[in-house]
Amino acid sequence: MPLNAKSRKRSTKIAITLASGLLPVVLGFGILYMQAERALQQSAQQTAEEAIRQFELMLDNTAQAARELLPLAGQSCLDVNLALREQVTRRPFVRSTNLVWDDTIYCSSLFGDYHEKISSGDYSGGRLLLMKGNPVTPDTALLVYRLSDGKRGAMSTLDGYHLSNVLRLIGRQTILVLQVGPNWLTADGRFHDGALPDFPVAQSMLTSSRYEFSVAAGFPEGETWRYMSSQYPPLFSLLIFFGVVSGLIGHVLQKRSSSPTHEMKRALDAAEFVPYFQAVVHGDSKQISGIEVLMRWNHPKEGLVPPDLFIPFAEYSGLIVPMTRSLMQQTATLLGPLSTSFKEPFHIGINITASHCQNLELVEDCREFLTAFAPGSIHLVLELTERELIEPTAITHQLFEQLHGLGVKIAIDDFGTGHSSLGYLRQFNVDFLKIDQSFVAMIGIDTLSSHILDSIIELATKLNLAMVAEGVETQAQSDYLTALHVNFQQGYLFGRPMPGAEFISALSDH
Ligand code: C2E
Ligand code: CA
Ligand code: CA
């Protein structure tokens, strides 16, 4: 049955629920990851800026020593040696000083008289050189600042210990490297030359605007995850919460979309409920006197679904009212154009239920239905089953009064199976009794049922009500009913219910 048909497989539903739960988590996680990368990039940049600032301050101090010594270059080492040592003592970062004449160091604060040729090309911008060490401390890096003026030159060296200290202290979490020309220094005080290594995370490189050096900063492998796990735990909890909520919403929406009511609404919008027509014939002449409109569900997957399978749920959900309205509109569209050719009022039976009788909407639906036909060309018959009789209330009275005012007829369907009293039949101004097919089926088979049938017919005749016998399948049944003057007959003997359009073309051919 279409209402129970699982429109989606269980595994698909679980997958959709999981996906709707995971999507916000994955998206949120992605956003947090990018946010963490940006924060680390910013931090690396700031650390490199700070290191540059510190190195510039240290170099300012070192350069000052060279500036003060430059005028002494050319004087004998003996005369200036004290001045060289004084700079070393006075200046916190200066480790040694030298005087140069014609690109040759001739006096050193460490050795006094000295002789070493230098090559100005080794110095970045002619000013800075990062060295592995000097003859006194070969394993402690040093940064040489060179100042020259013609043949004169003065040099002051900055102790690598101070440089690596800055790298270590500023960049506690960051990897920092000082680069001068092809050489570079790491936080552990080691001297390197050649290409700089790549930092796995948030690499940034800043160059000093005042001296010829650069600082590279970055983070080791996995820093982004470490940062996230230390900074974002509350956000992770929030993400998980959103994931669960969104998964639940996905689950509920799926349930809703596969609910029978939803499925029926969809079918109604897709005009899948279609009218089938079954002929009703005159008891004597067996000429067509009209039709009963029977609903079918033209389901896209299940095929043609009989009404017993969906009408009870349509009643329960309240959708029967719009479904019947649609059925009436389709019937009016199909039969309306033929109505001028009807020689006598053509009976059109529509099945209604108790839910139609709770307000006056049905009056409007019937009025609209009748306007599609030539005046007086049809009798609209509303069939109310005796199985579930409606309660007489102020509303139902008003409803039936107004329906009668429109000329609408009332039939009690499945008559004999319920408990309608004479008072009831009068109260609702009933016009037809439709004798239930179970009695017709017993004709010639079960004498007791035949007796009941006989008394129903007798009762209807006395009450002056027209009768329709349902479920007439055999000639014997038909003859029996004709003999008892039953006004109308309906059943497979005269025709099965068929699609509206097909019935019309058969009728037109006839
Ligand atoms: P019903 O109103 O008593 O309709 C007569 C049922 O008997 C129809 O079944 C019809 O196909 C079937 N029938 C007609 N002639 C014969 C026959 O010679 N032998 C046998 N065995 N059956 C025959 P269907 O179309 O399956 O409808 C079943 C029930 O569903 C209807 O019984 C009616 O209660 C309900 N129904 C159908 N259409 C609608 C509708 O539009 N609205 C409402 N509320 N109920 C409907
Ligand atoms: Ca009926
Ligand atoms: Ca019936």
Coordinates of C-alpha atoms and ligand atoms in Angstrom, one line a residue:
M1 CA 0.0 0.0 0.0
P2 CA 1.4 3.4 -1.0
L3 CA 0.9 4.9 2.4
N4 CA 3.2 2.3 4.0
A5 CA 5.6 2.1 1.1
K6 CA 9.0 3.0 2.3
S7 CA 9.9 5.7 -0.2
R8 CA 13.5 5.7 0.9
K9 CA 15.7 2.8 2.1
R10 CA 16.6 2.7 5.8
S11 CA 20.3 2.9 5.0
T12 CA 19.7 6.0 2.8
K13 CA 17.7 7.7 5.7
I14 CA 20.5 6.9 8.1
A15 CA 23.0 8.3 5.6
I16 CA 21.0 11.5 5.2
T17 CA 20.6 11.9 9.0
L18 CA 24.3 11.4 9.5
A19 CA 25.2 13.8 6.6
S20 CA 22.9 16.5 8.0
G21 CA 24.5 16.0 11.4
L22 CA 28.1 15.9 10.1
L23 CA 27.8 18.8 7.6
P24 CA 27.7 21.6 10.2
V25 CA 30.5 19.9 12.2
V26 CA 32.7 19.5 9.2
L27 CA 32.0 23.0 7.9
G28 CA 32.5 24.5 11.4
F29 CA 35.7 22.5 11.8
G30 CA 37.0 23.8 8.4
I31 CA 36.2 27.4 9.5
L32 CA 38.0 26.9 12.8
Y33 CA 41.0 25.4 11.1
M34 CA 41.3 28.4 8.7
Q35 CA 40.8 30.7 11.7
A36 CA 43.6 28.9 13.6
E37 CA 45.9 29.2 10.5
R38 CA 45.2 32.9 10.3
A39 CA 45.9 33.4 14.0
L40 CA 49.2 31.6 13.7
Q41 CA 50.1 33.6 10.6
Q42 CA 49.5 36.7 12.5
S43 CA 51.4 35.6 15.5
A44 CA 54.4 34.6 13.3
Q45 CA 54.3 38.0 11.6
Q46 CA 54.2 39.8 15.0
T47 CA 57.0 37.8 16.4
A48 CA 59.2 38.5 13.4
E49 CA 58.4 42.2 13.6
E50 CA 59.4 42.2 17.3
A51 CA 62.7 40.3 16.6
I52 CA 63.5 42.8 13.8
R53 CA 62.9 45.7 16.3
Q54 CA 65.2 44.1 18.9
F55 CA 68.0 43.3 16.4
E56 CA 67.8 46.9 15.0
L57 CA 68.2 48.3 18.6
M58 CA 71.2 46.0 19.1
L59 CA 72.7 47.0 15.8
D60 CA 72.2 50.7 16.6
N61 CA 74.3 50.3 19.7
T62 CA 76.9 48.3 17.8
A63 CA 77.0 50.7 14.9
Q64 CA 77.5 53.6 17.4
A65 CA 80.8 52.0 18.5
A66 CA 82.0 51.7 14.9
R67 CA 81.0 55.3 14.3
E68 CA 83.0 56.6 17.3
L69 CA 86.1 54.6 16.3
L70 CA 86.1 55.5 12.5
P71 CA 87.9 58.8 13.0
L72 CA 90.7 56.9 14.7
A73 CA 91.4 54.6 11.8
G74 CA 94.9 55.2 10.4
Q75 CA 96.4 56.0 13.9
S76 CA 98.9 53.6 15.3
C77 CA 97.4 50.6 17.1
L78 CA 99.2 51.4 20.2
D79 CA 97.6 54.8 20.4
V80 CA 94.0 53.6 19.8
N81 CA 94.0 50.2 21.4
L82 CA 92.5 51.6 24.6
A83 CA 89.7 53.3 22.7
L84 CA 88.9 50.0 21.0
R85 CA 88.7 48.2 24.3
E86 CA 86.7 51.0 25.9
Q87 CA 83.9 50.5 23.3
V88 CA 83.8 46.8 24.1
T89 CA 83.5 47.5 27.8
R90 CA 80.9 50.3 27.5
R91 CA 78.6 48.7 25.0
P92 CA 76.5 45.8 26.2
F93 CA 76.3 43.8 22.9
V94 CA 79.7 44.6 21.4
R95 CA 82.2 41.7 21.7
S96 CA 85.2 43.2 19.9
T97 CA 86.2 46.1 17.8
N98 CA 88.7 46.5 14.9
L99 CA 90.2 49.3 12.9
V100 CA 90.8 48.9 9.2
W101 CA 93.1 50.6 6.8
D102 CA 92.8 49.9 3.1
D103 CA 90.7 46.8 3.6
T104 CA 93.0 45.3 6.1
I105 CA 92.4 45.0 9.8
Y106 CA 95.4 46.3 11.5
C107 CA 94.3 46.8 15.1
S108 CA 92.0 44.6 17.2
S109 CA 90.5 45.1 20.7
L110 CA 91.3 41.4 21.3
F111 CA 94.9 41.1 19.9
G112 CA 96.2 44.6 19.6
D113 CA 98.4 44.7 16.5
Y114 CA 96.8 42.4 13.9
H115 CA 96.9 41.8 10.3
E116 CA 94.0 40.4 8.2
K117 CA 92.8 41.3 4.8
I118 CA 89.1 41.6 4.5
S119 CA 86.9 41.5 1.4
S120 CA 84.1 44.1 1.4
G121 CA 82.1 41.9 -1.0
D122 CA 81.5 39.4 1.9
Y123 CA 79.4 42.0 3.7
S124 CA 75.7 42.4 2.9
G125 CA 75.3 45.9 1.7
G126 CA 79.0 46.3 2.5
R127 CA 78.0 46.5 6.2
L128 CA 76.9 43.2 7.8
L129 CA 78.5 39.8 8.0
L130 CA 77.3 36.9 10.0
M131 CA 80.2 34.6 10.9
K132 CA 80.5 31.2 12.5
G133 CA 83.0 32.5 15.1
N134 CA 86.4 34.1 15.4
P135 CA 89.9 32.7 16.3
V136 CA 89.2 33.2 20.0
T137 CA 85.7 31.7 20.1
P138 CA 85.4 29.6 16.9
D139 CA 82.0 28.2 17.9
T140 CA 80.1 31.3 18.9
A141 CA 78.5 33.1 16.0
L142 CA 79.0 36.8 15.7
L143 CA 77.6 39.6 13.6
V144 CA 80.1 42.1 12.2
Y145 CA 79.1 45.7 11.5
R146 CA 81.5 47.4 9.2
L147 CA 81.8 51.2 8.6
S148 CA 84.2 52.6 6.0
D149 CA 85.2 56.0 4.7
G150 CA 87.8 55.9 2.0
K151 CA 90.7 53.9 3.2
R152 CA 89.5 54.1 6.8
G153 CA 87.3 51.5 8.3
A154 CA 86.0 50.5 11.7
M155 CA 84.3 47.3 12.7
S156 CA 82.3 46.3 15.8
T157 CA 81.1 42.8 16.3
L158 CA 77.8 41.8 18.0
D159 CA 77.9 38.6 20.1
G160 CA 75.9 35.8 18.6
Y161 CA 74.9 34.8 22.1
H162 CA 72.7 38.0 22.4
L163 CA 71.2 37.3 18.9
S164 CA 70.2 33.8 19.7
N165 CA 68.9 34.9 23.1
V166 CA 66.5 37.3 21.3
L167 CA 65.4 34.5 18.9
R168 CA 64.8 32.2 21.8
L169 CA 63.0 34.6 24.1
I170 CA 60.7 36.3 21.6
G171 CA 59.8 33.2 19.7
R172 CA 59.0 30.8 22.5
Q173 CA 56.4 29.0 20.4
T174 CA 57.6 30.2 17.1
I175 CA 60.6 29.0 15.1
L176 CA 62.7 32.2 14.4
V177 CA 65.8 32.5 12.2
L178 CA 68.0 35.5 11.6
Q179 CA 69.4 35.7 8.1
V180 CA 72.2 37.9 6.9
G181 CA 73.3 37.3 3.3
P182 CA 73.7 33.6 2.7
N183 CA 74.2 32.8 6.4
W184 CA 71.6 32.3 9.1
L185 CA 71.4 31.8 12.8
T186 CA 68.9 29.7 14.8
A187 CA 67.7 30.1 18.4
D188 CA 70.1 27.4 19.6
G189 CA 72.9 29.7 18.6
R190 CA 74.0 27.6 15.6
F191 CA 75.4 29.1 12.5
H192 CA 74.2 27.8 9.1
D193 CA 74.7 28.8 5.5
G194 CA 72.9 28.0 2.3
A195 CA 69.1 28.0 1.7
L196 CA 66.7 28.6 4.5
P197 CA 64.5 25.6 5.5
D198 CA 60.8 25.7 4.9
F199 CA 58.7 26.0 8.0
P200 CA 55.7 23.7 7.9
V201 CA 53.1 26.2 9.3
A202 CA 52.5 29.9 8.8
Q203 CA 55.9 30.8 7.3
S204 CA 56.6 34.5 7.1
M205 CA 59.7 36.5 6.2
L206 CA 60.4 40.1 7.1
T207 CA 63.3 42.2 6.1
S208 CA 64.7 45.1 8.1
S209 CA 64.3 48.5 6.5
R210 CA 67.4 49.8 8.2
Y211 CA 70.0 47.1 8.1
E212 CA 70.7 44.3 5.7
F213 CA 69.2 41.3 7.5
S214 CA 65.9 39.4 7.5
V215 CA 64.0 37.4 10.0
A216 CA 62.0 34.2 9.1
A217 CA 59.3 32.9 11.4
G218 CA 57.0 29.9 11.4
F219 CA 55.8 26.9 13.3
P220 CA 56.6 23.2 13.5
E221 CA 54.4 20.5 12.0
G222 CA 51.0 20.0 13.7
E223 CA 51.0 23.4 15.3
T224 CA 47.5 24.2 13.8
W225 CA 46.0 21.2 15.6
R226 CA 47.8 22.0 18.8
Y227 CA 46.5 25.6 18.6
M228 CA 43.0 24.4 18.0
S229 CA 42.9 21.9 20.8
S230 CA 44.2 24.5 23.2
Q231 CA 42.1 27.5 22.1
Y232 CA 38.8 26.1 20.8
P233 CA 37.4 23.4 23.1
P234 CA 34.2 25.4 23.9
L235 CA 33.7 26.0 20.2
F236 CA 34.1 22.3 19.5
S237 CA 31.4 21.5 22.1
L238 CA 29.1 24.0 20.4
L239 CA 29.9 22.4 17.0
I240 CA 29.0 19.0 18.3
F241 CA 25.8 20.4 19.8
F242 CA 24.8 22.0 16.4
G243 CA 25.7 18.7 14.7
V244 CA 23.4 16.8 17.0
V245 CA 20.6 19.4 16.5
S246 CA 21.0 19.4 12.8
G247 CA 21.1 15.6 12.6
L248 CA 17.8 15.5 14.6
I249 CA 16.2 18.1 12.4
G250 CA 17.3 16.1 9.3
H251 CA 15.8 12.9 10.9
V252 CA 12.5 14.6 11.8
L253 CA 12.2 16.3 8.4
Q254 CA 12.7 12.9 6.7
K255 CA 10.1 11.3 8.9
R256 CA 7.7 14.1 8.1
S257 CA 8.4 13.9 4.3
S258 CA 7.7 10.2 4.4
S259 CA 4.6 10.4 6.6
P260 CA 1.3 9.2 5.0
T261 CA -0.2 12.7 5.3
H262 CA 2.7 14.2 3.5
E263 CA 2.6 11.5 0.8
M264 CA -1.2 12.1 0.3
K265 CA -0.7 15.9 0.1
R266 CA 1.9 15.4 -2.5
A267 CA -0.4 13.1 -4.5
L268 CA -3.2 15.7 -4.2
D269 CA -0.9 18.4 -5.6
A270 CA 0.2 16.1 -8.3
A271 CA -3.5 15.4 -9.2
E272 CA -3.0 11.7 -8.7
F273 CA -6.5 11.2 -7.4
V274 CA -8.7 10.6 -10.5
P275 CA -12.4 9.8 -11.0
Y276 CA -13.6 6.5 -12.4
F277 CA -17.2 6.3 -13.5
Q278 CA -19.5 3.3 -13.1
A279 CA -22.8 3.3 -14.9
V280 CA -26.2 3.1 -13.1
V281 CA -29.0 1.9 -15.2
H282 CA -32.8 2.1 -15.0
G283 CA -34.4 -1.0 -13.5
D284 CA -36.9 -1.5 -16.3
S285 CA -35.3 -0.3 -19.5
K286 CA -31.7 -0.9 -18.4
Q287 CA -30.8 2.4 -20.1
I288 CA -28.0 4.5 -18.4
S289 CA -29.6 6.8 -15.9
G290 CA -26.3 8.1 -14.6
I291 CA -23.0 7.2 -12.9
E292 CA -21.3 6.8 -9.6
V293 CA -18.0 8.6 -9.3
L294 CA -15.4 6.3 -7.7
M295 CA -12.0 7.6 -6.7
R296 CA -8.7 5.9 -7.7
W297 CA -5.2 6.8 -6.8
N298 CA -3.0 6.8 -9.9
H299 CA 0.2 6.2 -7.9
P300 CA 3.5 6.8 -9.9
K301 CA 5.1 3.7 -8.3
E302 CA 2.3 1.5 -7.1
G303 CA 0.0 1.9 -10.1
L304 CA -3.8 2.1 -9.7
V305 CA -4.7 2.0 -6.0
P306 CA -8.3 1.1 -5.0
P307 CA -10.1 3.4 -2.6
D308 CA -10.4 1.0 0.3
L309 CA -6.7 1.3 0.8
F310 CA -6.5 5.1 1.1
I311 CA -10.0 6.5 1.8
P312 CA -9.9 5.6 5.5
F313 CA -6.6 7.5 6.0
A314 CA -7.8 10.4 3.9
E315 CA -10.8 10.7 6.2
Y316 CA -8.6 10.4 9.3
S317 CA -6.2 13.1 8.1
G318 CA -9.0 15.4 6.9
L319 CA -7.7 15.3 3.3
I320 CA -10.8 13.7 2.0
V321 CA -12.5 17.1 1.7
P322 CA -9.9 18.6 -0.8
M323 CA -9.6 15.2 -2.5
T324 CA -13.4 15.1 -3.1
R325 CA -13.3 18.7 -4.3
S326 CA -10.7 17.8 -6.8
L327 CA -12.7 14.7 -7.9
M328 CA -15.8 16.9 -8.4
Q329 CA -13.9 19.5 -10.4
Q330 CA -12.5 16.8 -12.7
T331 CA -15.9 15.2 -13.1
A332 CA -17.4 18.6 -13.9
T333 CA -14.7 19.3 -16.5
L334 CA -15.3 15.9 -18.2
L335 CA -19.1 15.8 -18.1
G336 CA -20.1 19.5 -18.1
P337 CA -19.6 19.9 -21.9
L338 CA -21.9 16.9 -22.6
S339 CA -24.8 18.1 -20.4
T340 CA -26.7 19.9 -23.1
S341 CA -27.2 16.5 -24.8
F342 CA -28.7 14.8 -21.7
K343 CA -32.4 14.0 -22.5
E344 CA -33.4 13.5 -18.9
P345 CA -31.6 14.5 -15.7
F346 CA -28.3 12.5 -15.5
H347 CA -27.6 11.2 -12.0
I348 CA -24.1 11.8 -10.8
G349 CA -23.3 10.1 -7.5
I350 CA -20.5 11.4 -5.4
N351 CA -19.4 9.6 -2.2
I352 CA -19.1 11.9 0.9
T353 CA -18.1 11.2 4.4
A354 CA -18.9 12.5 7.9
S355 CA -16.0 14.9 7.7
H356 CA -17.7 16.7 4.9
C357 CA -20.6 17.5 7.2
Q358 CA -18.7 19.5 9.9
N359 CA -19.1 22.8 8.1
L360 CA -20.8 24.3 5.1
E361 CA -17.9 24.1 2.6
L362 CA -19.6 21.3 0.8
V363 CA -22.5 23.7 -0.2
E364 CA -20.0 25.8 -2.1
D365 CA -18.3 22.8 -3.7
C366 CA -21.8 21.6 -4.9
R367 CA -22.8 25.0 -6.2
E368 CA -19.6 25.3 -8.2
F369 CA -20.1 21.7 -9.5
L370 CA -23.6 22.5 -10.7
T371 CA -22.6 25.7 -12.5
A372 CA -20.6 23.5 -14.9
F373 CA -23.8 21.8 -16.2
A374 CA -26.7 23.1 -18.3
P375 CA -29.5 24.0 -15.8
G376 CA -31.6 20.9 -14.9
S377 CA -29.5 18.6 -16.9
I378 CA -28.2 16.6 -13.9
H379 CA -29.1 15.4 -10.5
L380 CA -26.2 15.6 -8.1
V381 CA -26.5 12.7 -5.6
L382 CA -24.4 12.7 -2.5
E383 CA -23.9 9.2 -1.2
L384 CA -23.5 8.9 2.6
T385 CA -22.7 5.5 3.9
E386 CA -24.9 4.0 6.5
R387 CA -21.9 2.4 8.2
E388 CA -20.9 5.8 9.8
L389 CA -24.0 7.9 10.1
I390 CA -23.6 11.6 10.8
E391 CA -24.8 13.1 14.0
P392 CA -27.8 15.5 13.5
T393 CA -26.5 18.9 14.8
A394 CA -27.3 22.5 14.0
I395 CA -24.6 22.6 11.4
T396 CA -25.8 19.4 9.6
H397 CA -29.3 20.7 9.5
Q398 CA -28.2 23.9 8.0
L399 CA -26.0 22.0 5.6
F400 CA -28.7 19.6 4.3
E401 CA -31.2 22.4 4.1
Q402 CA -28.9 24.4 1.9
L403 CA -28.0 21.4 -0.2
H404 CA -31.7 20.7 -0.8
G405 CA -32.1 24.3 -1.7
L406 CA -29.5 23.7 -4.5
G407 CA -31.5 20.7 -5.6
V408 CA -28.8 18.2 -4.5
K409 CA -30.2 14.7 -3.7
I410 CA -29.1 12.5 -0.8
A411 CA -28.6 8.7 -1.0
I412 CA -27.9 6.4 1.9
D413 CA -25.1 4.1 0.7
D414 CA -24.6 0.5 1.8
F415 CA -28.2 0.5 3.1
G416 CA -29.0 -2.5 5.3
T417 CA -25.6 -2.7 6.9
G418 CA -26.1 0.1 9.4
H419 CA -28.7 1.4 11.8
S420 CA -30.5 4.3 10.2
S421 CA -34.0 4.7 11.6
L422 CA -37.0 6.0 9.8
G423 CA -36.6 9.3 11.8
Y424 CA -33.1 9.5 10.5
L425 CA -34.2 9.0 6.9
R426 CA -36.8 11.8 7.2
Q427 CA -34.5 14.2 9.1
F428 CA -32.0 14.3 6.3
N429 CA -34.6 14.3 3.5
V430 CA -33.1 11.2 1.9
D431 CA -34.0 10.6 -1.7
F432 CA -32.4 7.2 -2.5
L433 CA -31.5 4.1 -0.7
K434 CA -28.5 2.1 -2.2
I435 CA -29.1 -1.5 -1.3
D436 CA -25.8 -3.0 -0.2
Q437 CA -24.2 -5.4 -2.6
S438 CA -24.0 -8.1 0.1
F439 CA -27.8 -8.6 -0.1
V440 CA -27.8 -8.6 -3.9
A441 CA -25.1 -11.3 -3.9
M442 CA -27.4 -13.5 -1.8
I443 CA -30.2 -13.5 -4.3
G444 CA -31.0 -17.2 -5.1
I445 CA -28.4 -18.4 -2.6
D446 CA -29.4 -17.5 0.9
T447 CA -33.1 -17.4 1.7
L448 CA -32.7 -15.4 4.9
S449 CA -30.7 -12.6 3.2
S450 CA -33.3 -12.6 0.4
H451 CA -36.0 -12.0 3.0
I452 CA -34.0 -9.1 4.4
L453 CA -33.7 -7.7 0.8
D454 CA -37.4 -8.2 0.2
S455 CA -38.2 -6.2 3.4
I456 CA -35.7 -3.4 2.6
I457 CA -37.4 -3.1 -0.8
E458 CA -40.8 -3.1 0.8
L459 CA -39.8 -0.5 3.3
A460 CA -38.3 1.8 0.7
T461 CA -41.4 1.5 -1.5
K462 CA -43.6 2.4 1.5
L463 CA -41.4 5.4 2.3
N464 CA -41.6 6.4 -1.3
L465 CA -37.8 6.4 -1.7
A466 CA -36.1 5.5 -4.9
M467 CA -33.8 2.5 -4.7
V468 CA -30.5 1.6 -6.3
A469 CA -29.3 -2.0 -6.1
E470 CA -25.5 -2.3 -6.0
G471 CA -23.2 -5.1 -7.1
V472 CA -25.5 -6.6 -9.7
E473 CA -23.4 -9.2 -11.4
T474 CA -25.8 -11.7 -12.9
Q475 CA -28.8 -11.7 -15.1
A476 CA -30.7 -13.6 -12.4
Q477 CA -30.0 -10.9 -9.8
S478 CA -31.1 -8.3 -12.3
D479 CA -34.3 -10.1 -13.1
Y480 CA -35.2 -10.6 -9.5
L481 CA -34.7 -6.9 -8.7
T482 CA -36.6 -5.8 -11.8
A483 CA -39.5 -8.0 -10.7
L484 CA -39.5 -6.2 -7.4
H485 CA -39.5 -2.8 -9.2
V486 CA -36.2 -1.6 -7.9
N487 CA -35.7 1.7 -9.7
F488 CA -32.0 1.5 -10.5
Q489 CA -29.3 -1.1 -10.8
Q490 CA -25.5 -0.8 -10.7
G491 CA -22.9 -3.6 -11.1
Y492 CA -20.4 -5.4 -13.3
L493 CA -23.3 -6.8 -15.4
F494 CA -23.8 -3.3 -16.8
G495 CA -20.2 -2.1 -16.7
R496 CA -17.2 -1.9 -14.4
P497 CA -15.9 1.4 -13.2
M498 CA -13.7 2.9 -15.9
P499 CA -11.6 6.0 -16.3
G500 CA -13.7 9.1 -16.7
A501 CA -12.4 10.0 -20.2
E502 CA -12.9 6.4 -21.4
F503 CA -16.5 6.3 -20.1
I504 CA -17.3 9.6 -21.9
S505 CA -16.1 8.3 -25.2
A506 CA -18.0 5.0 -24.7
L507 CA -21.1 7.1 -23.8
S508 CA -20.7 9.4 -26.8
D509 CA -20.3 6.3 -29.1
H510 CA -23.4 4.9 -27.6
Ligands
C2E1 P1 -19.2 2.1 -2.6 O1 -19.6 3.5 -2.5 O2 -20.2 1.1 -2.1 O3 -18.9 1.8 -4.1 C1 -19.3 0.6 -4.8 C2 -18.1 -0.3 -4.8 O4 -18.6 -1.6 -5.4 C3 -17.0 0.2 -5.7 O5 -15.8 -0.3 -5.2 C4 -17.3 -0.6 -7.0 O6 -16.2 -0.8 -7.9 C5 -17.8 -1.9 -6.5 N1 -18.7 -2.6 -7.4 C6 -19.5 -2.1 -8.4 N2 -20.1 -3.0 -9.1 C7 -19.8 -4.2 -8.5 C8 -20.1 -5.6 -8.7 O7 -20.9 -5.9 -9.6 N3 -19.5 -6.5 -7.9 C9 -18.6 -6.1 -7.0 N4 -18.1 -7.1 -6.2 N5 -18.3 -4.9 -6.7 C10 -18.8 -3.9 -7.5 P2 -14.6 0.7 -5.2 O8 -14.6 1.6 -6.3 O9 -13.4 -0.2 -4.9 O10 -14.9 1.6 -3.9 C11 -14.9 1.0 -2.7 C12 -15.5 2.0 -1.7 O11 -14.6 3.1 -1.5 C13 -16.8 2.7 -2.1 O12 -17.8 1.8 -1.9 C14 -16.8 3.9 -1.3 O13 -17.2 3.6 0.0 C15 -15.4 4.2 -1.2 N6 -15.1 5.3 -2.2 C16 -14.8 5.2 -3.5 N7 -14.7 6.4 -4.0 C17 -14.9 7.3 -3.0 C18 -14.8 8.7 -2.9 O14 -14.6 9.4 -3.9 N8 -15.1 9.3 -1.7 C19 -15.3 8.5 -0.6 N9 -15.6 9.1 0.5 N10 -15.4 7.2 -0.7 C20 -15.1 6.6 -1.9
CA2 CA -21.2 4.7 -3.1
CA3 CA -22.2 0.8 -1.5

